[in-house]
Amino acid sequence: MSVLKYLLQKEFRQIFRDPSILKIIFIMPALQLIIIPLAADYEVRNINLSVADHDHSVYTQQMIQKIKSSGYFKLVNYSSTFQEAFTSIESDKADIVLEIPANFEQNIVREDHASLFIAVNAVNGMKANLGASYLQNIILNYNNQIRTKWIQFPPIHPQTNIKVAVSNWFNPMMSYKYFMVPAVLATLLTLLGTFLTALNIVREKEIGTIEQINVTPVKKYHFILGKLIPFWILGLAVLTIGFLIMRFGYQIHPVGNMLIVYLFASLYLLVILGLGLLISTYADTQQQAMLISFFLLMIFIMLGGLFTSIDSMPDWVQKLTWLNPVSYFIDVIRLVVLKGSGLSDIKNHIFVIIGFAIFLNSWAVLNYKKTI
Amino acid sequence: MIKQNVIIAEGLSKIFGNFVAVDHISFEVAKGEIFGFLGANGAGKTTAMRMLCGLSTPSSGKATVAGFDLFKDTEQIKKSIGYMSQKFSLYEDLTIRENIQFYGGIYGLSKKQIQDKTAYLVDHLHLQNYQNSLVKSLPLGWKQKLAFSVAIVHDPAIVFLDEPTGGVDPVTRREFWELIYDASERGITVFVTTHYMDEAEYCNRVSIMVDGRIEALDTPNNLKKTYNSLSMDEVFLKLARKAARGE
């Protein structure tokens, strides 16, 4: 036991003596947690709109006004020919062209029927798609508004309307921050844990101190525990900082019990530290360790459900995500923070993650050799 | 008095794929002896030494180190030996005191023993003013002396030194060898590889490896007689030129 004490003492001394490591551990995740959720926002704003107006009537002015005031669109070009409006899409100034035909107002008033044309720049598919549907909604809304003005107190509404009332549970404002911040935190913890463990051990290989340790009677499990325990503690510290930023920076009040997240995170950290350890037993240089970690983590994060929903992935990819520890942690942290899930709800997640921890760490220990 | 042998190697070999790095070497090293292990680059010195330290498993042969079987009792051997590798292997981001404390600690010394050792080493190596400086701030020669002292912090039966004085100035090399003599007087067997032939003269006995085999093994004086040479340098050149292996 006392050997372990000396190993831990040494490890902590080295960590706290290296200012760059401390910055990487404590400042970088905090900064990223502050910046990334702002960038990873799925709400589409600032859609550049170009209008080709052949009508120039009061109605078109009202409609454009309504579109502008929605906050989603920026009118970048207002012209009287479609050609001119379309040039603005070609030159990438506009994302959407709204063409208003001549006699638009007249047609609505006299014939009770008018059509509009929307041309979308689909290079950015998401922006185009959402932009077009926002635009349609706004126009529909405007249409309803003018119609109700004409027909006063009709016995029966001329158009049968089915109104759907949607109520968003667990994230009532549909704010992407609620969705992203906990998941980004989970991802950052994963990156940090894997990289730090892998690089730390490979660094000892590179400078040759690991060989010095290998000629001493230090037991394999002592050495490994001496490496895992410090990073486990640091991981929980980073998690705590992340939660503070989440709570006070983003005003996200966790619905569930944070102790459950800590319990899960403490098991999860064993998985990712085990992964780092495993990588270090295969890599001889820090470059190798970086590349292997990067490759694996890239897959884990892409398939982790951070940016794209796992439920909308193809069936076989969904099955692949079962092998991805990151997806379990992102799931748990979202469930607890947003939905307030309890221990019994994430029981399966816990079992799976314990399985991962045992598997990866045993593999790493078996592969770690004191001799060549 | 019968000399007690602390290292006995019989037909020890190490083969990497098709390459025979160490080819059936046999020798004995007596307790308290300073044993020089010479050879050109690539002759197999480091591989042989790593096998004796339990860092590398021999492909064939037999050996006992400090009375323990090299195949069965590797962990027992590790308690009885010290090792200083070619690469400097103290922690540069720890202070002198912290390094002594760490290595003392993992060799299982008590707190009291560590304190005494630290005080003794700091005094002995004249490091009073530097004991709380980081090791990386020390000049190379001092680092090497410290590394040696740390390698024997647990008073092992044998210490293995792999080119301990590479890149060190002549004065410091001299001081380093004084440390080696001190250790030898305390009964620690010293197994040392070197490329400096003047250092070979300081050894009790010297073996010269060529292409993975031990070509000569005797006291420096006898070797000079056998090979009809004036210096160890000449002996070494005569033997090493036979090598077929390049670097």
Coordinates of C-alpha atoms in Angstrom, one line a residue:
Chain A
M1 CA 0.0 0.0 0.0
S2 CA 2.8 2.4 0.8
V3 CA 4.3 1.9 -2.7
L4 CA 1.0 3.1 -4.1
K5 CA 1.3 6.2 -1.8
Y6 CA 4.7 7.1 -3.3
L7 CA 3.4 6.6 -6.8
L8 CA 0.4 8.8 -6.2
Q9 CA 2.5 11.5 -4.5
K10 CA 4.9 11.6 -7.4
E11 CA 2.1 11.7 -10.0
F12 CA 0.3 14.6 -8.2
R13 CA 3.6 16.5 -7.8
Q14 CA 4.2 16.2 -11.5
I15 CA 0.7 17.3 -12.5
F16 CA 0.6 20.3 -10.2
R17 CA 4.1 21.3 -11.3
D18 CA 3.3 21.5 -14.9
P19 CA 1.4 24.7 -15.7
S20 CA 0.4 23.7 -19.2
I21 CA -1.1 20.5 -18.0
L22 CA -3.1 22.4 -15.4
K23 CA -4.4 24.8 -18.0
I24 CA -5.3 21.9 -20.3
I25 CA -7.1 20.2 -17.4
F26 CA -9.0 23.1 -15.9
I27 CA -9.2 26.1 -18.3
M28 CA -9.5 24.5 -21.7
P29 CA -12.6 22.4 -20.9
A30 CA -14.2 25.4 -19.2
L31 CA -13.6 27.6 -22.2
Q32 CA -14.8 25.0 -24.6
L33 CA -17.9 24.4 -22.6
I34 CA -18.6 28.1 -22.8
I35 CA -18.0 28.4 -26.5
I36 CA -19.1 25.1 -28.2
P37 CA -22.8 25.1 -27.2
L38 CA -23.1 28.6 -28.6
A39 CA -21.8 27.4 -32.0
A40 CA -23.6 24.1 -31.9
D41 CA -27.0 25.6 -32.1
Y42 CA -29.4 24.0 -34.5
E43 CA -31.7 27.0 -34.6
V44 CA -31.3 28.7 -38.0
R45 CA -31.2 32.4 -37.8
N46 CA -29.9 35.1 -40.1
I47 CA -31.3 33.6 -43.2
N48 CA -30.5 35.9 -46.1
L49 CA -33.6 36.6 -48.0
S50 CA -33.9 38.1 -51.5
V51 CA -37.3 39.3 -52.7
A52 CA -38.3 39.6 -56.3
D53 CA -41.4 41.7 -56.2
H54 CA -43.4 42.1 -59.4
D55 CA -46.4 43.5 -57.6
H56 CA -45.4 46.4 -55.4
S57 CA -48.6 46.4 -53.5
V58 CA -49.6 47.2 -49.9
Y59 CA -50.1 43.5 -49.3
T60 CA -46.6 42.6 -50.4
Q61 CA -45.2 45.3 -48.2
Q62 CA -47.1 44.0 -45.2
M63 CA -46.0 40.5 -45.9
I64 CA -42.3 41.4 -46.2
Q65 CA -42.6 43.4 -43.1
K66 CA -44.0 40.4 -41.3
I67 CA -41.2 38.2 -42.6
K68 CA -38.6 40.7 -41.5
S69 CA -40.0 41.1 -38.0
S70 CA -39.9 37.3 -37.4
G71 CA -36.3 37.7 -36.5
Y72 CA -35.2 34.7 -38.7
F73 CA -34.7 36.6 -41.9
K74 CA -32.5 39.4 -43.2
L75 CA -33.6 41.1 -46.3
V76 CA -30.5 41.4 -48.4
N77 CA -31.9 42.3 -51.7
Y78 CA -35.2 43.7 -52.9
S79 CA -35.6 43.8 -56.7
S80 CA -38.3 43.8 -59.3
T81 CA -36.9 41.0 -61.5
F82 CA -36.4 37.3 -60.6
Q83 CA -33.1 37.4 -62.6
E84 CA -31.7 40.0 -60.2
A85 CA -32.8 38.2 -57.1
F86 CA -31.4 34.9 -58.4
T87 CA -28.0 36.5 -59.0
S88 CA -27.8 37.2 -55.3
I89 CA -28.2 33.4 -54.6
E90 CA -25.5 32.7 -57.2
S91 CA -23.2 35.1 -55.6
D92 CA -23.9 33.5 -52.2
K93 CA -25.5 36.7 -50.8
A94 CA -28.9 35.2 -50.3
D95 CA -30.1 31.8 -49.2
I96 CA -33.7 32.1 -50.3
V97 CA -35.5 33.9 -53.1
L98 CA -39.2 34.8 -52.6
E99 CA -40.8 35.7 -55.9
I100 CA -44.1 37.6 -55.7
P101 CA -45.9 37.6 -59.0
A102 CA -47.6 40.6 -60.6
N103 CA -51.2 41.1 -59.6
F104 CA -50.6 39.2 -56.3
E105 CA -52.9 41.6 -54.3
Q106 CA -55.5 41.7 -57.0
N107 CA -55.6 37.9 -57.3
I108 CA -56.1 37.5 -53.5
V109 CA -58.8 40.0 -53.3
R110 CA -60.7 39.1 -56.5
E111 CA -60.1 35.5 -57.1
D112 CA -59.4 34.5 -53.5
H113 CA -56.3 32.7 -54.7
A114 CA -52.7 33.6 -55.3
S115 CA -49.4 31.8 -55.6
L116 CA -45.8 32.6 -54.5
F117 CA -42.6 31.1 -55.6
I118 CA -39.7 30.2 -53.2
A119 CA -36.3 29.3 -54.6
V120 CA -33.8 27.8 -52.1
N121 CA -30.1 27.6 -52.1
A122 CA -29.7 24.1 -50.9
V123 CA -25.9 24.0 -50.6
N124 CA -26.4 24.2 -46.9
G125 CA -29.3 21.8 -46.8
M126 CA -30.3 22.3 -43.2
K127 CA -30.4 26.1 -43.5
A128 CA -32.4 25.9 -46.7
N129 CA -34.8 23.3 -45.5
L130 CA -35.6 25.1 -42.2
G131 CA -35.6 28.5 -43.9
A132 CA -38.1 27.5 -46.5
S133 CA -40.4 26.0 -43.9
Y134 CA -40.1 29.1 -41.6
L135 CA -41.0 31.2 -44.6
Q136 CA -44.0 29.1 -45.5
N137 CA -45.2 29.3 -41.9
I138 CA -45.0 33.0 -41.8
I139 CA -46.8 33.4 -45.1
L140 CA -49.5 31.0 -44.0
N141 CA -49.9 33.0 -40.8
Y142 CA -50.2 36.2 -42.8
N143 CA -52.7 34.6 -45.1
N144 CA -54.9 33.7 -42.1
Q145 CA -54.6 37.1 -40.7
I146 CA -55.9 38.9 -43.9
R147 CA -58.7 36.4 -44.3
T148 CA -60.0 36.8 -40.8
K149 CA -60.1 40.6 -41.5
W150 CA -62.4 40.1 -44.4
I151 CA -64.8 37.7 -43.0
Q152 CA -66.3 39.0 -39.9
F153 CA -68.0 36.7 -37.5
P154 CA -68.8 34.0 -39.9
P155 CA -71.2 31.3 -38.7
I156 CA -68.8 28.6 -39.6
H157 CA -65.1 29.2 -40.4
P158 CA -64.7 29.0 -44.1
Q159 CA -61.7 26.8 -43.8
T160 CA -61.8 23.9 -41.5
N161 CA -58.8 24.1 -39.3
I162 CA -57.2 21.4 -37.2
K163 CA -55.1 23.1 -34.7
V164 CA -52.3 21.0 -33.1
A165 CA -51.2 22.1 -29.7
V166 CA -47.6 21.0 -29.0
S167 CA -46.2 20.9 -25.6
N168 CA -42.5 20.3 -25.2
W169 CA -41.7 18.2 -22.2
F170 CA -38.4 18.2 -20.4
N171 CA -37.1 21.1 -22.5
P172 CA -40.1 23.5 -22.6
M173 CA -38.3 26.3 -24.5
M174 CA -36.9 23.8 -27.0
S175 CA -33.6 25.4 -26.2
Y176 CA -30.6 23.7 -27.8
K177 CA -28.4 24.7 -25.0
Y178 CA -30.3 22.4 -22.6
F179 CA -29.7 19.7 -25.1
M180 CA -26.1 20.5 -26.0
V181 CA -24.4 21.7 -22.8
P182 CA -24.6 18.4 -20.8
A183 CA -23.5 16.4 -23.9
V184 CA -20.6 18.7 -24.7
L185 CA -19.5 18.3 -21.1
A186 CA -19.7 14.5 -21.4
T187 CA -17.6 14.7 -24.6
L188 CA -15.0 17.0 -23.1
L189 CA -14.5 14.7 -20.2
T190 CA -14.0 11.8 -22.6
L191 CA -11.4 13.6 -24.6
L192 CA -9.5 14.8 -21.6
G193 CA -9.5 11.4 -19.8
T194 CA -8.3 9.4 -22.8
F195 CA -5.7 11.8 -24.0
L196 CA -4.2 12.6 -20.6
T197 CA -3.9 8.9 -19.6
A198 CA -2.5 7.7 -22.9
L199 CA -0.1 10.6 -23.3
N200 CA 1.1 10.5 -19.7
I201 CA 2.1 6.9 -19.8
V202 CA 3.6 7.0 -23.3
R203 CA 5.6 10.0 -22.2
E204 CA 7.2 7.9 -19.5
K205 CA 8.0 5.3 -22.1
E206 CA 9.6 8.0 -24.3
I207 CA 11.8 9.5 -21.6
G208 CA 12.7 6.1 -20.3
T209 CA 11.5 6.4 -16.7
I210 CA 9.0 3.5 -17.3
E211 CA 12.0 1.2 -17.8
Q212 CA 13.5 2.4 -14.5
I213 CA 10.1 1.6 -12.8
N214 CA 10.1 -1.8 -14.6
V215 CA 13.4 -2.9 -12.9
T216 CA 12.0 -2.1 -9.5
P217 CA 9.8 -4.5 -7.6
V218 CA 6.7 -2.2 -8.2
K219 CA 3.8 -4.4 -9.1
K220 CA 1.9 -4.0 -12.4
Y221 CA -1.4 -3.1 -10.6
H222 CA 0.4 -0.6 -8.4
F223 CA 1.8 1.2 -11.3
I224 CA -1.5 1.2 -13.1
L225 CA -3.5 2.4 -10.1
G226 CA -0.9 5.0 -9.5
K227 CA -1.7 6.4 -13.0
L228 CA -5.5 5.9 -12.9
I229 CA -6.4 7.3 -9.5
P230 CA -5.0 10.8 -10.1
F231 CA -6.7 11.1 -13.5
W232 CA -9.9 9.8 -12.0
I233 CA -9.9 12.5 -9.4
L234 CA -9.0 15.2 -11.9
G235 CA -11.8 13.9 -14.2
L236 CA -14.4 14.4 -11.4
A237 CA -13.0 17.8 -10.6
V238 CA -13.4 18.8 -14.3
L239 CA -16.9 17.4 -14.2
T240 CA -17.7 19.6 -11.2
I241 CA -16.4 22.7 -12.9
G242 CA -18.5 21.8 -15.9
F243 CA -21.6 21.5 -13.7
L244 CA -20.9 24.9 -12.2
I245 CA -20.7 26.4 -15.6
M246 CA -23.9 24.6 -16.6
R247 CA -25.7 25.8 -13.6
F248 CA -24.5 29.4 -13.2
G249 CA -23.4 30.1 -16.8
Y250 CA -26.2 28.6 -18.7
Q251 CA -28.8 28.6 -15.9
I252 CA -29.6 25.0 -16.5
H253 CA -31.1 23.6 -13.3
P254 CA -30.7 19.9 -13.3
V255 CA -34.1 18.2 -12.8
G256 CA -32.6 14.9 -11.5
N257 CA -30.2 14.1 -8.7
M258 CA -26.7 15.1 -9.6
L259 CA -25.3 12.4 -7.4
I260 CA -26.6 9.9 -9.9
V261 CA -24.5 11.7 -12.6
Y262 CA -21.5 11.6 -10.3
L263 CA -22.0 7.9 -9.7
F264 CA -22.3 7.2 -13.4
A265 CA -19.4 9.5 -14.2
S266 CA -17.1 7.8 -11.7
L267 CA -17.7 4.5 -13.4
Y268 CA -17.5 6.0 -16.9
L269 CA -14.2 7.6 -16.1
L270 CA -12.8 4.1 -15.4
V271 CA -13.9 3.2 -18.9
I272 CA -12.1 6.1 -20.6
L273 CA -9.0 5.9 -18.4
G274 CA -8.9 2.2 -19.3
L275 CA -9.1 3.2 -22.9
G276 CA -6.2 5.6 -22.5
L277 CA -4.3 3.0 -20.7
L278 CA -4.9 0.4 -23.4
I279 CA -3.8 2.9 -26.1
S280 CA -0.6 3.5 -24.1
T281 CA 0.2 -0.1 -24.0
Y282 CA 0.2 -0.3 -27.8
A283 CA 1.8 3.1 -28.6
D284 CA 5.5 3.7 -28.3
T285 CA 5.5 7.4 -29.0
Q286 CA 3.2 10.3 -28.1
Q287 CA 2.4 10.8 -31.8
Q288 CA 1.2 7.3 -32.1
A289 CA -0.9 7.7 -29.0
M290 CA -2.4 10.9 -30.3
L291 CA -3.3 9.5 -33.6
I292 CA -4.9 6.3 -32.2
S293 CA -6.8 8.3 -29.6
F294 CA -7.9 10.8 -32.1
F295 CA -9.2 8.2 -34.5
L296 CA -11.1 6.3 -31.9
L297 CA -12.5 9.4 -30.2
M298 CA -13.6 10.8 -33.5
I299 CA -15.7 7.7 -34.1
F300 CA -17.0 7.6 -30.5
I301 CA -18.1 11.3 -30.6
M302 CA -19.7 11.1 -34.1
L303 CA -21.6 8.0 -33.1
G304 CA -22.3 9.3 -29.6
G305 CA -25.4 11.3 -30.3
L306 CA -23.9 14.6 -29.5
F307 CA -24.6 16.3 -32.8
T308 CA -27.0 13.9 -34.5
S309 CA -29.7 11.8 -33.0
I310 CA -28.8 8.2 -32.8
D311 CA -32.4 7.3 -33.5
S312 CA -32.2 8.7 -37.0
M313 CA -29.1 6.7 -37.9
P314 CA -29.3 3.6 -40.1
D315 CA -30.2 0.5 -38.2
W316 CA -26.7 -1.1 -38.4
V317 CA -25.1 2.1 -37.2
Q318 CA -27.5 2.2 -34.3
K319 CA -26.3 -1.2 -33.3
L320 CA -22.7 0.0 -33.6
T321 CA -23.4 2.7 -31.1
W322 CA -24.2 0.1 -28.5
L323 CA -20.4 -0.5 -28.5
N324 CA -19.7 3.2 -27.9
P325 CA -19.3 4.2 -24.2
V326 CA -19.7 7.8 -25.1
S327 CA -23.3 7.3 -26.2
Y328 CA -24.2 5.9 -22.8
F329 CA -22.8 8.8 -20.9
I330 CA -24.4 11.4 -23.2
D331 CA -27.7 9.6 -22.8
V332 CA -27.4 9.4 -19.0
I333 CA -26.3 13.0 -18.5
R334 CA -29.2 14.2 -20.7
L335 CA -31.7 11.9 -19.0
V336 CA -30.8 13.0 -15.5
V337 CA -30.2 16.7 -16.1
L338 CA -33.2 17.3 -18.4
K339 CA -35.7 14.6 -17.6
G340 CA -34.9 13.9 -14.0
S341 CA -34.4 10.1 -14.5
G342 CA -33.6 8.1 -11.4
L343 CA -31.2 5.2 -10.8
S344 CA -33.7 2.6 -11.9
D345 CA -34.2 4.3 -15.2
I346 CA -30.4 4.2 -16.0
K347 CA -29.9 0.7 -14.5
N348 CA -29.0 -0.8 -17.9
H349 CA -26.6 2.0 -18.7
I350 CA -24.8 1.4 -15.4
F351 CA -24.4 -2.4 -16.1
V352 CA -23.1 -1.8 -19.6
I353 CA -20.6 0.8 -18.5
I354 CA -19.3 -1.5 -15.7
G355 CA -18.9 -4.2 -18.4
F356 CA -16.9 -1.7 -20.5
A357 CA -14.7 -0.8 -17.6
I358 CA -13.9 -4.4 -16.7
F359 CA -13.2 -5.3 -20.3
L360 CA -11.0 -2.4 -21.3
N361 CA -9.0 -2.4 -18.1
S362 CA -8.4 -6.1 -18.1
W363 CA -7.2 -5.9 -21.7
A364 CA -4.9 -3.1 -20.8
V365 CA -3.5 -4.8 -17.8
L366 CA -2.9 -8.0 -19.7
N367 CA -1.2 -6.1 -22.5
Y368 CA 1.0 -4.1 -20.1
K369 CA 4.2 -5.9 -19.8
K370 CA 7.1 -5.2 -17.5
T371 CA 9.3 -7.2 -19.9
I372 CA 9.8 -7.2 -23.6
Chain B
M1 CA 38.0 -18.2 0.8
I2 CA 35.7 -19.3 -1.9
K3 CA 34.5 -16.4 -4.0
Q4 CA 30.7 -16.2 -4.0
N5 CA 29.3 -15.6 -7.5
V6 CA 26.4 -13.2 -7.7
I7 CA 25.8 -13.6 -11.4
I8 CA 26.1 -16.9 -13.2
A9 CA 25.1 -17.0 -16.9
E10 CA 25.2 -20.2 -18.9
G11 CA 24.5 -20.1 -22.6
L12 CA 22.3 -17.1 -22.4
S13 CA 20.8 -16.1 -25.8
K14 CA 18.3 -13.6 -27.2
I15 CA 16.9 -13.9 -30.6
F16 CA 14.8 -11.3 -32.3
G17 CA 13.2 -13.0 -35.4
N18 CA 16.2 -14.1 -37.4
F19 CA 18.6 -11.9 -35.6
V20 CA 20.7 -13.4 -32.8
A21 CA 21.4 -10.4 -30.6
V22 CA 23.1 -12.4 -27.8
D23 CA 24.6 -15.7 -28.7
H24 CA 25.2 -18.2 -25.9
I25 CA 27.1 -16.1 -23.5
S26 CA 28.4 -17.7 -20.3
F27 CA 30.3 -16.0 -17.4
E28 CA 30.4 -15.5 -13.7
V29 CA 30.6 -12.3 -11.7
A30 CA 31.9 -12.5 -8.1
K31 CA 30.5 -10.6 -5.2
G32 CA 31.9 -7.1 -4.8
E33 CA 33.6 -7.2 -8.2
I34 CA 33.6 -4.4 -10.7
F35 CA 32.8 -6.2 -14.0
G36 CA 33.4 -4.3 -17.2
F37 CA 31.2 -5.4 -20.1
L38 CA 32.7 -4.0 -23.3
G39 CA 31.8 -4.3 -26.9
A40 CA 31.2 -2.2 -30.0
N41 CA 27.9 -0.6 -30.7
G42 CA 25.4 -3.3 -31.6
A43 CA 27.5 -6.1 -30.1
G44 CA 24.6 -7.0 -27.8
K45 CA 25.8 -5.5 -24.5
T46 CA 22.6 -3.7 -23.7
T47 CA 20.4 -6.7 -24.6
A48 CA 22.5 -8.9 -22.4
M49 CA 22.2 -6.5 -19.5
R50 CA 18.5 -6.0 -20.0
M51 CA 18.1 -9.8 -19.8
L52 CA 20.0 -10.0 -16.5
C53 CA 17.8 -7.2 -15.1
G54 CA 14.6 -9.0 -16.0
L55 CA 13.6 -6.4 -18.5
S56 CA 13.8 -8.8 -21.4
T57 CA 13.1 -12.6 -21.3
P58 CA 16.0 -14.7 -22.6
S59 CA 15.3 -16.9 -25.6
S60 CA 17.4 -19.7 -24.2
G61 CA 20.0 -20.5 -21.6
K62 CA 20.2 -20.4 -17.8
A63 CA 21.2 -17.7 -15.3
T64 CA 21.0 -16.8 -11.7
V65 CA 21.2 -13.2 -10.5
A66 CA 21.8 -12.5 -6.8
G67 CA 21.0 -16.2 -6.2
F68 CA 17.6 -16.1 -7.9
D69 CA 16.7 -17.9 -11.1
L70 CA 16.3 -15.5 -14.0
F71 CA 13.2 -17.3 -15.3
K72 CA 11.3 -18.1 -12.1
D73 CA 12.2 -15.3 -9.6
T74 CA 12.3 -12.2 -11.8
E75 CA 10.5 -10.2 -9.2
Q76 CA 12.9 -11.3 -6.4
I77 CA 15.8 -10.3 -8.6
K78 CA 14.3 -6.9 -9.0
K79 CA 14.5 -6.3 -5.3
S80 CA 18.2 -7.1 -5.2
I81 CA 19.4 -5.1 -8.2
G82 CA 19.8 -1.5 -9.2
Y83 CA 19.8 -0.3 -12.8
M84 CA 20.9 2.8 -14.5
S85 CA 20.0 2.9 -18.2
Q86 CA 21.5 4.7 -21.1
K87 CA 18.7 7.0 -21.1
F88 CA 18.6 9.3 -18.1
S89 CA 15.8 8.1 -16.0
L90 CA 15.2 10.3 -13.0
Y91 CA 12.1 12.5 -13.1
E92 CA 13.3 15.8 -14.4
D93 CA 10.3 17.6 -13.2
L94 CA 10.8 16.5 -9.6
T95 CA 13.4 17.9 -7.2
I96 CA 16.5 15.9 -6.1
R97 CA 14.9 15.2 -2.7
E98 CA 11.6 14.1 -4.4
N99 CA 13.4 11.7 -6.7
I100 CA 15.4 10.1 -3.8
Q101 CA 12.2 9.9 -1.8
F102 CA 10.2 8.4 -4.7
Y103 CA 12.7 5.7 -5.6
G104 CA 13.4 4.9 -1.9
G105 CA 9.7 4.7 -1.4
I106 CA 9.0 2.3 -4.2
Y107 CA 11.9 0.1 -3.1
G108 CA 10.1 -0.2 0.2
L109 CA 12.4 1.8 2.4
S110 CA 10.9 3.1 5.6
K111 CA 10.4 6.8 6.2
K112 CA 13.4 7.0 8.5
Q113 CA 15.6 5.1 6.0
I114 CA 14.6 7.5 3.3
Q115 CA 15.4 10.5 5.4
D116 CA 18.8 9.2 6.3
K117 CA 19.6 8.2 2.7
T118 CA 18.5 11.7 1.5
A119 CA 20.6 13.4 4.0
Y120 CA 23.6 11.2 3.3
L121 CA 23.3 11.5 -0.5
V122 CA 22.8 15.3 -0.5
D123 CA 25.9 15.6 1.7
H124 CA 28.0 13.1 -0.1
L125 CA 27.3 14.5 -3.6
H126 CA 27.6 18.1 -2.3
L127 CA 24.1 19.0 -3.4
Q128 CA 23.1 20.9 -0.2
N129 CA 22.3 24.0 -2.2
Y130 CA 20.4 22.2 -4.9
Q131 CA 18.4 19.6 -3.0
N132 CA 15.1 21.4 -3.7
S133 CA 15.9 22.3 -7.3
L134 CA 14.3 20.4 -10.2
V135 CA 16.6 17.7 -11.6
K136 CA 16.4 19.2 -15.0
S137 CA 18.3 22.3 -13.9
L138 CA 21.4 20.2 -13.0
P139 CA 24.4 19.8 -15.3
L140 CA 24.6 16.4 -17.0
G141 CA 27.6 15.1 -14.9
W142 CA 25.7 15.8 -11.6
K143 CA 22.6 14.2 -13.0
Q144 CA 24.5 11.0 -13.8
K145 CA 26.1 10.9 -10.3
L146 CA 22.7 11.4 -8.8
A147 CA 21.1 8.7 -11.0
F148 CA 23.8 6.3 -9.9
S149 CA 23.2 7.1 -6.2
V150 CA 19.5 6.7 -6.7
A151 CA 20.0 3.4 -8.5
I152 CA 21.7 2.0 -5.3
V153 CA 19.5 3.8 -2.8
H154 CA 18.1 0.5 -1.6
D155 CA 21.7 -1.1 -1.2
P156 CA 21.2 -3.8 -3.8
A157 CA 23.5 -6.8 -4.2
I158 CA 24.3 -5.8 -7.8
V159 CA 24.0 -2.6 -9.8
F160 CA 23.9 -2.6 -13.6
L161 CA 25.2 0.5 -15.3
D162 CA 24.6 0.9 -19.0
E163 CA 27.2 3.5 -20.4
P164 CA 26.8 5.6 -17.3
T165 CA 29.4 8.2 -18.3
G166 CA 28.4 8.9 -21.9
G167 CA 28.9 12.6 -22.7
V168 CA 30.4 13.4 -19.3
D169 CA 33.6 15.4 -18.9
P170 CA 36.8 13.7 -17.7
V171 CA 36.8 15.3 -14.2
T172 CA 33.2 14.2 -13.5
R173 CA 33.9 10.8 -14.9
R174 CA 36.7 10.4 -12.4
E175 CA 34.3 11.4 -9.6
F176 CA 31.8 9.0 -11.0
W177 CA 34.2 6.2 -10.7
E178 CA 35.0 7.1 -7.2
L179 CA 31.3 6.6 -6.5
I180 CA 31.6 3.2 -8.1
Y181 CA 34.6 2.2 -5.9
D182 CA 32.7 3.4 -2.8
A183 CA 29.8 1.1 -3.8
S184 CA 32.1 -1.8 -4.5
E185 CA 33.7 -1.4 -1.1
R186 CA 30.3 -1.6 0.5
G187 CA 29.9 -5.0 -1.1
I188 CA 27.8 -3.9 -4.1
T189 CA 28.7 -5.8 -7.3
V190 CA 29.1 -3.4 -10.2
F191 CA 28.3 -4.6 -13.7
V192 CA 29.2 -1.7 -16.1
T193 CA 29.3 -1.2 -19.9
T194 CA 31.4 1.5 -21.3
H195 CA 33.1 2.8 -24.4
Y196 CA 35.9 4.5 -22.5
M197 CA 39.0 2.2 -22.4
D198 CA 40.5 4.1 -19.5
E199 CA 37.4 3.1 -17.6
A200 CA 37.9 -0.5 -18.6
E201 CA 41.3 -0.3 -16.8
Y202 CA 39.5 0.6 -13.6
C203 CA 37.5 -2.7 -13.7
N204 CA 38.6 -5.9 -11.8
R205 CA 37.7 -8.0 -14.8
V206 CA 36.6 -7.2 -18.3
S207 CA 34.7 -9.1 -21.0
I208 CA 34.6 -8.0 -24.6
M209 CA 31.6 -8.9 -26.7
V210 CA 31.8 -9.2 -30.5
D211 CA 28.7 -10.0 -32.6
G212 CA 26.7 -11.3 -29.6
R213 CA 29.5 -13.5 -28.3
I214 CA 32.0 -13.0 -25.5
E215 CA 35.4 -13.1 -27.2
A216 CA 37.6 -12.4 -24.3
L217 CA 37.2 -12.3 -20.5
D218 CA 40.0 -11.6 -18.0
T219 CA 41.6 -8.9 -15.9
P220 CA 42.7 -5.9 -17.9
N221 CA 46.4 -6.8 -17.3
N222 CA 46.0 -10.4 -18.5
L223 CA 44.0 -9.3 -21.6
K224 CA 46.9 -6.9 -22.5
K225 CA 49.4 -9.8 -22.2
T226 CA 47.2 -12.2 -24.1
Y227 CA 46.7 -9.9 -27.0
N228 CA 50.2 -8.5 -26.8
S229 CA 49.0 -4.9 -26.4
L230 CA 50.1 -1.9 -24.5
S231 CA 46.6 -0.6 -23.6
M232 CA 43.0 -1.8 -23.4
D233 CA 42.4 0.4 -26.4
E234 CA 44.6 -1.8 -28.5
V235 CA 43.0 -5.0 -27.1
F236 CA 39.6 -3.7 -27.9
L237 CA 40.5 -2.7 -31.5
K238 CA 42.1 -6.0 -32.2
L239 CA 38.9 -7.8 -31.1
A240 CA 36.3 -5.5 -32.3
R241 CA 37.7 -5.3 -35.8
K242 CA 36.7 -8.9 -36.2
A243 CA 33.1 -7.9 -36.0
A244 CA 31.0 -8.8 -39.1
R245 CA 28.0 -6.8 -37.9
G246 CA 27.9 -3.1 -38.7
E247 CA 26.1 -0.6 -36.5

